[in-house]
Protein backbone atom coordinates (compact mmCIF):
# COMPACT_ATOMS: atom_id res chain seq x y z
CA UNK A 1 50.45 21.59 -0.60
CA UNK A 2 49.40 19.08 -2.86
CA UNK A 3 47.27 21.28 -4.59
CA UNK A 4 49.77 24.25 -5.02
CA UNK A 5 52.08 20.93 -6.75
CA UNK A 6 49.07 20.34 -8.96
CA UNK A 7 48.23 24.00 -9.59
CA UNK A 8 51.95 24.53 -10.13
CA UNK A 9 52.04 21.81 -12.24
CA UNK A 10 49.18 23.18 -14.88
CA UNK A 11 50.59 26.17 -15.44
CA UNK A 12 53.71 24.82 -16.70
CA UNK A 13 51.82 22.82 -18.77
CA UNK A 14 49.82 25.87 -19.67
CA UNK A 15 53.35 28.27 -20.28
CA UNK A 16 54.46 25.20 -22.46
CA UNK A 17 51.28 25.27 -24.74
CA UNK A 18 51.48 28.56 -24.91
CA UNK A 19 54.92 28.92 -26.45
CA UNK A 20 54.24 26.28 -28.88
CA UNK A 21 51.30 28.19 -29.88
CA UNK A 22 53.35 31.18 -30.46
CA UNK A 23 55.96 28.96 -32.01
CA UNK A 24 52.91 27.76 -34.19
CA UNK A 25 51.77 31.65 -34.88
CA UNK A 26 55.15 32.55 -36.20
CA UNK A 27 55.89 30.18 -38.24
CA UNK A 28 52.15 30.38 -39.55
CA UNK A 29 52.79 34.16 -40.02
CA UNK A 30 56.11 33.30 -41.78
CA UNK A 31 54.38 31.07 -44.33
CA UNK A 32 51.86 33.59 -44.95
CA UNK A 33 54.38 36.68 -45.58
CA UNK A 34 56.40 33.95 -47.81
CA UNK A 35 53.23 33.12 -49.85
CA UNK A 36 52.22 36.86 -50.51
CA UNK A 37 55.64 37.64 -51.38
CA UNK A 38 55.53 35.09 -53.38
CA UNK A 39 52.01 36.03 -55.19
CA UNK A 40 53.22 39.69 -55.04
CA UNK A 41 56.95 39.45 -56.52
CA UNK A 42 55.62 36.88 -59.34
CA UNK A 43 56.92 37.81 -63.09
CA UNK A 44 54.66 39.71 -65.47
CA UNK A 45 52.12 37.51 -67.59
CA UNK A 46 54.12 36.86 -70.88
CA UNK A 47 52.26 39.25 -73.79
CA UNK A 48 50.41 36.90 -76.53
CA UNK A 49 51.56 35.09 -79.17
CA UNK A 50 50.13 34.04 -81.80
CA UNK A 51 50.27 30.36 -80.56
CA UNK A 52 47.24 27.86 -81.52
CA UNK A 53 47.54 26.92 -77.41
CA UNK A 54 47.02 30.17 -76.61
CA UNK A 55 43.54 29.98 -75.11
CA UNK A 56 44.21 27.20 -72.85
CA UNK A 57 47.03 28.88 -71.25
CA UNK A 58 45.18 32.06 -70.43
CA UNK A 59 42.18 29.77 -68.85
CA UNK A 60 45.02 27.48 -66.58
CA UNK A 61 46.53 31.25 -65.51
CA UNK A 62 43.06 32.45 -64.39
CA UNK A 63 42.16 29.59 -62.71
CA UNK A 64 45.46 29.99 -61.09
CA UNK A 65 44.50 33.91 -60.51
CA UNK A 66 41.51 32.59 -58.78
CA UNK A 67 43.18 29.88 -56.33
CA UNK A 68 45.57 32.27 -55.50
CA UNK A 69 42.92 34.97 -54.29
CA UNK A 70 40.71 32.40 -52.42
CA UNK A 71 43.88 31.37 -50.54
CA UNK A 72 44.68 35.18 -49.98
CA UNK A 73 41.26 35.54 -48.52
CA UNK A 74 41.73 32.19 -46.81
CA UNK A 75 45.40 33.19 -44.71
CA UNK A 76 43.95 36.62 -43.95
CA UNK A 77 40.94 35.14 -42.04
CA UNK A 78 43.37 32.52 -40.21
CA UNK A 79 46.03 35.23 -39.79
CA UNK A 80 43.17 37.32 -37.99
CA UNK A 81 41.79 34.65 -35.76
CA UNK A 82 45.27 33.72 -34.88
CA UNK A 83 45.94 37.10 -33.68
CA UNK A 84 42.94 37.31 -31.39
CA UNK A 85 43.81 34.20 -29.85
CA UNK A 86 47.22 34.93 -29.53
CA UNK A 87 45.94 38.21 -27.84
CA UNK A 88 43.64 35.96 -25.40
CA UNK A 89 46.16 33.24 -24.44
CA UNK A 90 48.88 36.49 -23.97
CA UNK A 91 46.29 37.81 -21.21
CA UNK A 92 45.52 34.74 -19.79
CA UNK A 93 49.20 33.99 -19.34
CA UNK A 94 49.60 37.42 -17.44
CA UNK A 95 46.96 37.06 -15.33
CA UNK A 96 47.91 32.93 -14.30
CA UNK A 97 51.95 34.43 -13.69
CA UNK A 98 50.49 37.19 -11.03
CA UNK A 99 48.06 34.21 -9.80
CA UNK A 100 51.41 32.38 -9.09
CA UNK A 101 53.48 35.35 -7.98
CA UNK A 102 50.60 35.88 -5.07
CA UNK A 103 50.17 32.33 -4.40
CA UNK A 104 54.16 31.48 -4.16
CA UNK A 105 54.28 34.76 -1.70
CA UNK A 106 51.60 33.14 0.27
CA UNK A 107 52.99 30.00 0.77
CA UNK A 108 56.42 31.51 1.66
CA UNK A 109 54.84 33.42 4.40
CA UNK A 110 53.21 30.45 5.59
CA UNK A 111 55.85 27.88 5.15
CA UNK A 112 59.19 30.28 5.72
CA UNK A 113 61.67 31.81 4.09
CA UNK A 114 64.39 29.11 5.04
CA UNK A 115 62.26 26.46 3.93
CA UNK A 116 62.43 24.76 0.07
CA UNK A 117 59.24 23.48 -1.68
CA UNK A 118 60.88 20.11 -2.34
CA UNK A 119 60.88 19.86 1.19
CA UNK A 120 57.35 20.44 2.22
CA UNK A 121 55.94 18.65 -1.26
CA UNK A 122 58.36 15.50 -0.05
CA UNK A 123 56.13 13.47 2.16
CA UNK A 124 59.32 11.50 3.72
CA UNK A 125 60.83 14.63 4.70
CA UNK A 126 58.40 14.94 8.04
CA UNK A 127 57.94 18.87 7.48
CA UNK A 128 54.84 19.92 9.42
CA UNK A 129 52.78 22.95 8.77
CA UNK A 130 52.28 25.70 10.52
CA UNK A 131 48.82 24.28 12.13
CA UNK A 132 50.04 21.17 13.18
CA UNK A 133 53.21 22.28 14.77
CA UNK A 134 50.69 25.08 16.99
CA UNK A 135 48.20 21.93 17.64
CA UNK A 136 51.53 20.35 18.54
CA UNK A 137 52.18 23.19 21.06
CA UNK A 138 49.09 23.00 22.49
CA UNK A 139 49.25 19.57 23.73
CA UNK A 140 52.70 20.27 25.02
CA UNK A 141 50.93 23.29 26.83
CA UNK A 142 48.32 21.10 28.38
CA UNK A 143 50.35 18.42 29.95
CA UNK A 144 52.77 20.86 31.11
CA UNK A 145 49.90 22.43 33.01
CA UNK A 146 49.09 19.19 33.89
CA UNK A 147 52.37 18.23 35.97
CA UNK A 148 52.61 21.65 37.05
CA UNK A 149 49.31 21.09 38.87
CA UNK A 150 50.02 17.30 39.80
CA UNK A 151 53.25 19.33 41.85
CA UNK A 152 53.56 20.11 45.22
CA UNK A 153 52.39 24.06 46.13
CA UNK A 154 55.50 25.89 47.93
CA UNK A 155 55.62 26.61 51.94
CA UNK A 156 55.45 30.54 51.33
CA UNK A 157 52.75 31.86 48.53
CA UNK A 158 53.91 34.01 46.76
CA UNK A 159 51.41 37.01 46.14
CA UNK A 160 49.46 37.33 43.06
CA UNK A 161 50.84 41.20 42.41
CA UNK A 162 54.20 39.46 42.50
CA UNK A 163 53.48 36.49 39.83
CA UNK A 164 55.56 35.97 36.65
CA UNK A 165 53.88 36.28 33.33
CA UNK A 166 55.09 32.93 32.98
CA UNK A 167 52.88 31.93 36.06
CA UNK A 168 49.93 33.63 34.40
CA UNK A 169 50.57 32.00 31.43
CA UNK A 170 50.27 28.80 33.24
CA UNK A 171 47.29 29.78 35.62
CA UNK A 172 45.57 30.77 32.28
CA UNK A 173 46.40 27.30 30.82
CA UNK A 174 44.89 25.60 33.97
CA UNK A 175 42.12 27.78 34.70
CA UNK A 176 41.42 26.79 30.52
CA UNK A 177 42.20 23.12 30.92
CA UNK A 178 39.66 23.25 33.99
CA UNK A 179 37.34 24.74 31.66
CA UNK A 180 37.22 22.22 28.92
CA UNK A 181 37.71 19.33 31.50
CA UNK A 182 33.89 20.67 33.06
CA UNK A 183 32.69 20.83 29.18
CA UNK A 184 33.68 17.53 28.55
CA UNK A 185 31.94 16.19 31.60
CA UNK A 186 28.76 17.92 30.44
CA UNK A 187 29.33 16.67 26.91
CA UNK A 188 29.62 13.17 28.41
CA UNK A 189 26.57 13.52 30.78
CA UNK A 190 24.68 15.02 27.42
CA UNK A 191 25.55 11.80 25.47
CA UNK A 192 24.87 9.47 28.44
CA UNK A 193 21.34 11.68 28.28
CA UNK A 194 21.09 11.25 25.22
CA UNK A 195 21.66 7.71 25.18
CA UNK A 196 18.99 6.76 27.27
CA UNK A 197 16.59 9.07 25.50
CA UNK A 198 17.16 6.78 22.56
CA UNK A 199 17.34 3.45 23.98
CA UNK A 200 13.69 4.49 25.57
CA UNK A 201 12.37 6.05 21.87
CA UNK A 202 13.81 2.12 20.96
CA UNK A 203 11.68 0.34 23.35
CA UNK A 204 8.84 2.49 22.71
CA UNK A 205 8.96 1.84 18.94
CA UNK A 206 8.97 -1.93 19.98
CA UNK A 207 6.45 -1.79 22.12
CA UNK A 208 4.56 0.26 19.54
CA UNK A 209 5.02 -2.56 16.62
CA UNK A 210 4.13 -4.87 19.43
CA UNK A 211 0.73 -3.26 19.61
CA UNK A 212 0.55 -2.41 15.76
CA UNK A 213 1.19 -6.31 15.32
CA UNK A 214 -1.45 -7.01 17.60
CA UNK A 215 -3.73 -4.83 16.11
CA UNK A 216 -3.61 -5.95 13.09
CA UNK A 217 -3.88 -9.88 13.88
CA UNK A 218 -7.01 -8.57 15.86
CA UNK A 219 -8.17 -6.60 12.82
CA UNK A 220 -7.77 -9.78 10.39
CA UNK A 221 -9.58 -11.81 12.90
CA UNK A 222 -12.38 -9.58 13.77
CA UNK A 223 -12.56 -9.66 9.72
CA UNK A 224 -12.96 -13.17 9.01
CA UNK A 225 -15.34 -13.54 12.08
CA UNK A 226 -17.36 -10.85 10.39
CA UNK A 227 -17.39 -12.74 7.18
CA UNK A 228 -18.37 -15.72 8.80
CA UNK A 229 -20.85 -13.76 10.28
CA UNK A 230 -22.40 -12.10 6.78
CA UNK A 231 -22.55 -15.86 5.71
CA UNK A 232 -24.06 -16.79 9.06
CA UNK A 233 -26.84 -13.86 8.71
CA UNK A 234 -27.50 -14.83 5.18
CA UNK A 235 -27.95 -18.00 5.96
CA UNK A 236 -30.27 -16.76 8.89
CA UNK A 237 -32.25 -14.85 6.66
CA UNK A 238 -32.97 -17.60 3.71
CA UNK A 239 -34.15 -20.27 7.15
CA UNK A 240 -36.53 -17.28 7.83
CA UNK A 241 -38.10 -16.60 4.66
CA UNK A 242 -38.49 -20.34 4.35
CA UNK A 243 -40.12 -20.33 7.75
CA UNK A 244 -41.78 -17.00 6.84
CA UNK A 245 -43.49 -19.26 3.89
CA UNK A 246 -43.81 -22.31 5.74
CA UNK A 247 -45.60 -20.23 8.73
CA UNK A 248 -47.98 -18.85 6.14
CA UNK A 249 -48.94 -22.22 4.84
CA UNK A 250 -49.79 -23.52 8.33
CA UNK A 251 -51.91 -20.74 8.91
CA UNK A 252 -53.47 -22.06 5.92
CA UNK A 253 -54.01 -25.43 6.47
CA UNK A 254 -54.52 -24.19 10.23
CA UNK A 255 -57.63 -22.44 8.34
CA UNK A 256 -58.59 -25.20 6.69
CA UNK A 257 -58.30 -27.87 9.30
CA UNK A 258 -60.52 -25.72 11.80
CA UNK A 259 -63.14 -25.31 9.00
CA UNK A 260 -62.89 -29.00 8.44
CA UNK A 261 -62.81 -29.70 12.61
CA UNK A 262 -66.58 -27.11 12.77
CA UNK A 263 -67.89 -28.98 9.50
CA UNK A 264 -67.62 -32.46 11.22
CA UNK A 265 -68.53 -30.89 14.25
CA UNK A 266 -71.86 -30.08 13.00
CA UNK A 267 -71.56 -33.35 10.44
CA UNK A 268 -71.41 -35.18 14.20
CA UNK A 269 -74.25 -33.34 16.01
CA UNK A 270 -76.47 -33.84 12.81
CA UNK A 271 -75.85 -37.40 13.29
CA UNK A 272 -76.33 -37.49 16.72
CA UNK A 273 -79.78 -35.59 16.64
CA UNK A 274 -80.99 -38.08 13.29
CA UNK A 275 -79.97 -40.91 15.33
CA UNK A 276 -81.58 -39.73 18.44
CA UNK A 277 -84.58 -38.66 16.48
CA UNK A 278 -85.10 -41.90 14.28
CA UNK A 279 -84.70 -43.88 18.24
CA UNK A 280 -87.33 -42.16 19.42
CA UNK A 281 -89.51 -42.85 15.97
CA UNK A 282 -88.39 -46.98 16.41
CA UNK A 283 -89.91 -46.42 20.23
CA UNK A 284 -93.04 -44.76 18.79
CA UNK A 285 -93.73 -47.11 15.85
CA UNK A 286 -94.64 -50.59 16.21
CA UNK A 287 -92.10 -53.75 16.42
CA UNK A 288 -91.26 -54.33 12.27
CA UNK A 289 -91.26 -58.21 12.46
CA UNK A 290 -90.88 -58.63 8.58
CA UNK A 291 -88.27 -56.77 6.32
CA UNK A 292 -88.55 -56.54 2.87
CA UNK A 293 -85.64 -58.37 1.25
CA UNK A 294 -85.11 -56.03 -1.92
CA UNK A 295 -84.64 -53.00 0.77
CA UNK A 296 -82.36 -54.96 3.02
CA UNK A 297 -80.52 -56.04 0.73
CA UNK A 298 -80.24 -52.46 -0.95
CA UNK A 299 -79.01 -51.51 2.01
CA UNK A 300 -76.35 -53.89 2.38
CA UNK A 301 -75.43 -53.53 -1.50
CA UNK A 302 -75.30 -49.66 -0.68
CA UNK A 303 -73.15 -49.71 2.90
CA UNK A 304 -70.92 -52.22 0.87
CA UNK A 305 -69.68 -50.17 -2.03
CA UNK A 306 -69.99 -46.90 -0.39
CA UNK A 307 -66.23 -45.29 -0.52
CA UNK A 308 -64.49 -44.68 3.47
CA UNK A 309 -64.82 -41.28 4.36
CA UNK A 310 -61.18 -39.62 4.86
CA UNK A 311 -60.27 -36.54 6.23
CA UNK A 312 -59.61 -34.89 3.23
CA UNK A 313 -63.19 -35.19 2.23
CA UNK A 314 -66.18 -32.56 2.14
CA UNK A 315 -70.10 -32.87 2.38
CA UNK A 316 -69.72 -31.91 -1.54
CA UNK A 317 -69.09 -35.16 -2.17
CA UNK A 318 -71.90 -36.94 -4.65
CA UNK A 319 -70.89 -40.99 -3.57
CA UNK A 320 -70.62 -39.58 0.26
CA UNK A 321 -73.64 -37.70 0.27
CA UNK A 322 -75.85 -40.60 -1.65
CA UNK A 323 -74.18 -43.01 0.92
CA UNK A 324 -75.38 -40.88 3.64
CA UNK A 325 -79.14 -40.13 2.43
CA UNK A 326 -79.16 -43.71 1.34
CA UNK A 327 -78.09 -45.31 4.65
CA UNK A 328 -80.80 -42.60 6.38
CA UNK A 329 -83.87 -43.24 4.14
CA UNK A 330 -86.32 -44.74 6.07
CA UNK A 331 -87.76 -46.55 2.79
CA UNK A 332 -84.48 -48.08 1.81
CA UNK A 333 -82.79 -48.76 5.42
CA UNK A 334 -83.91 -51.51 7.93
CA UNK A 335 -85.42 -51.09 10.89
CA UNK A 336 -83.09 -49.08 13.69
CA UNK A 337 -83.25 -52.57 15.90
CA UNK A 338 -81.42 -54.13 13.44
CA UNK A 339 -78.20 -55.12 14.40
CA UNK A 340 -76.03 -54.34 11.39
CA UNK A 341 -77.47 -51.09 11.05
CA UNK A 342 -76.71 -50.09 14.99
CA UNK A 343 -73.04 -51.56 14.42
CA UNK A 344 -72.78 -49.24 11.25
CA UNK A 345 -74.05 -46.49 13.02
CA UNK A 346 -71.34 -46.99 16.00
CA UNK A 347 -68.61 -47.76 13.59
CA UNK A 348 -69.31 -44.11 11.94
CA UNK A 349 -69.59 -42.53 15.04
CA UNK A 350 -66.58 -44.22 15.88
CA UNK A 351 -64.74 -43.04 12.75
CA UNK A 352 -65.91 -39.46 13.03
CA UNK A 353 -64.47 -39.36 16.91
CA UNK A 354 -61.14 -40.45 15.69
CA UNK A 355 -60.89 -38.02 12.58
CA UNK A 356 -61.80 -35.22 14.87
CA UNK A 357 -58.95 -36.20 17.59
CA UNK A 358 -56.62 -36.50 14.47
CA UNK A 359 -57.63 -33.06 13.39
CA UNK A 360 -57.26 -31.47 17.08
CA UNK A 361 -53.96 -33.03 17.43
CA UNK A 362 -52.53 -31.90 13.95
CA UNK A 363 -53.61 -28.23 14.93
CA UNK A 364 -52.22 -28.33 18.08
CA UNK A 365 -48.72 -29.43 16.43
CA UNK A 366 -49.34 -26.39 13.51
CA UNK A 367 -49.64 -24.36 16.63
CA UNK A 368 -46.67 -25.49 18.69
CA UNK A 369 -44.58 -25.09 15.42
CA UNK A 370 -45.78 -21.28 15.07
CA UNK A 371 -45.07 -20.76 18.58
CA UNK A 372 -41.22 -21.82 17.87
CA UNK A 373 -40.77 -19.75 14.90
């Protein structure tokens, strides 16, 4: 209804504008007639007089010939366009008055005949349409059928050959109310259905961003632990080249302490077959009572500043090697009886033990060391 008011309501407005564009046409039209009769009925152009303004007044008459024809030209294109669009709104108008004629018999068949528009546009009347009033109906229908059912049934049946179409009417009604009574129970179970399907899609998209969360707090951990790992490994890896190169020196000086071990080895036995050799020579030769004092003390001069043999020294040695041939030079040495020179000899022997031992027992720590890396 309200938009019948509203359409209703536009083409009045429309009707209105249309008039006072007709209004508009006419008296248009009526200026234009006025100005041609006007330019047509205008008195003949005076002949020429000899006048000394005469050529001034001829060029203000032509310049009024020519304003005159420009606005000639001018009305007859307005006076054309106004016709065509006087032509369109004219059609327009016809067409929007059978719109209404239709729409107007529509809404009298709907509404009624006894009915007035004010009285279905009037909200505080309480007019109801056609659609409520039958939605109306219907509920009456269904509680009727209702407390017709809700009654007690009658001693004697009566047959259904014999039933009023009232009674069918109201059989219909309940067999329809029974209908849509089932529907709405299966509607209801549906929803109830349908309600647990989504509470259990809602704990399942818990429990899911349960385990996502999880996941991910395992992910970031089994991420740092793998960085700490890379750093661990790299780590690793520089200890092993160091060991790598500290390995490769002890097989060096492994190397070089064996050869050093096998040269005093032999350095040893030499001494032990010289010394056993020049004691058998004392035993063979006779008893030495007097010794030279330039020898003997040569001797002692020599033993004196000879340098103390380290383990870091070689038989290339010059001072160790003249010490050596010095102190074993039968020419230059005392006799083997003599004390001093039997000490020395010990003290050496001595010396040469201990190195050796010092030797073994650094090797066996190089090896020990090897065996760990």
């Amino acid at each position: 209804m309200l938009e019948v008011r509203e359409w209703e309501r536009g083409a009045h407005k429309r009707s209105e504008e249309g008039t006072f564009f007709a209004l508009g046409v006419s008296s248009s039209r009526i200026l234009t007639e006025e100005t041609l009769e006007a330019t047509t009925t205008s008195p003949p152009s005076p002949q020429p007089i000899s006048d000394p303004d005469a050529p001034a007044v001829s060029l203000q008459q032509r310049r009024l010939e020519l304003e005159v024809k420009t606005l000639k030209e001018k009305v007859s294109h307005t006076y054309v366009k106004l016709t065509r669009k006087l032509e369109s709104e004219r059609v327009t108008t016809h067409s929007i008055k059978a719109e209404l004629r239709n729409t107007q018999k529509a809404l009298m068949s709907e509404v009624g005949d006894g009915v007035g528009l004010s009285k279905v546009i009037d909200p505080s009347s309480g007019w109801k349409g056609r659609a409520q009033q039958i939605a109306i109906l219907k509920d009456k229908i269904l509680s009727l059928s209702r407390a017709s059912t809700s009654l007690p049934t009658l001693t004697s049946p009566t047959p259904p050959l014999c039933q009023s179409p009232h009674s069918m009417s109201l059989l219909d009604v309940s067999s329809s109310h029974e209908n849509d009574d089932r529907h709405r129970a299966n509607l209801r179970r549906m929803a109830m259905e349908r309600r647990g399907e989504g509470e259990k899609m809602k704990e399942e998209v818990e429990t899911l961003r349960c385990a996502n969360a999880d996941l991910k707090q395992r992910y970031y951990g089994m991420a740092s632990r793998n960085k700490t790992l890379d750093r661990s490994l790299r780590d690793v890896k520089v200890k092993l080249q160091l060991l790598v190169r500290k390995a490769d020196k002890d097989d060096t000086l492994i190397k070089a302490l064996q050869e050093e071990i096998r040269r005093l080895k032999e350095r040893l036995a030499r001494s032990n077959k010289d010394a056993d050799s020049r004691h058998e020579n004392d035993l063979r030769s006779p008893t030495i009572t007097e010794t030279p004092t330039y020898s003997l003390c040569n001797c002692q001069l020599q033993q004196s500043t000879s340098p103390p043999r380290n383990h870091y020294q070689n038989d290339s040695n010059p001072t160790w090697a003249s010490a050596s041939e010095h102190s074993y030079n039968p020419l230059l040495s005392p006799p083997i009886d003599h004390p001093s020179t039997i000490s020395s000899l010990h003290m050496e022997r001595e010396a040469l033990t201990a190195l050796l031992n010092q030797h073994r027992d650094r090797m066996t720590a190089a090896e020990g060391r090897v065996v760990e890396l």
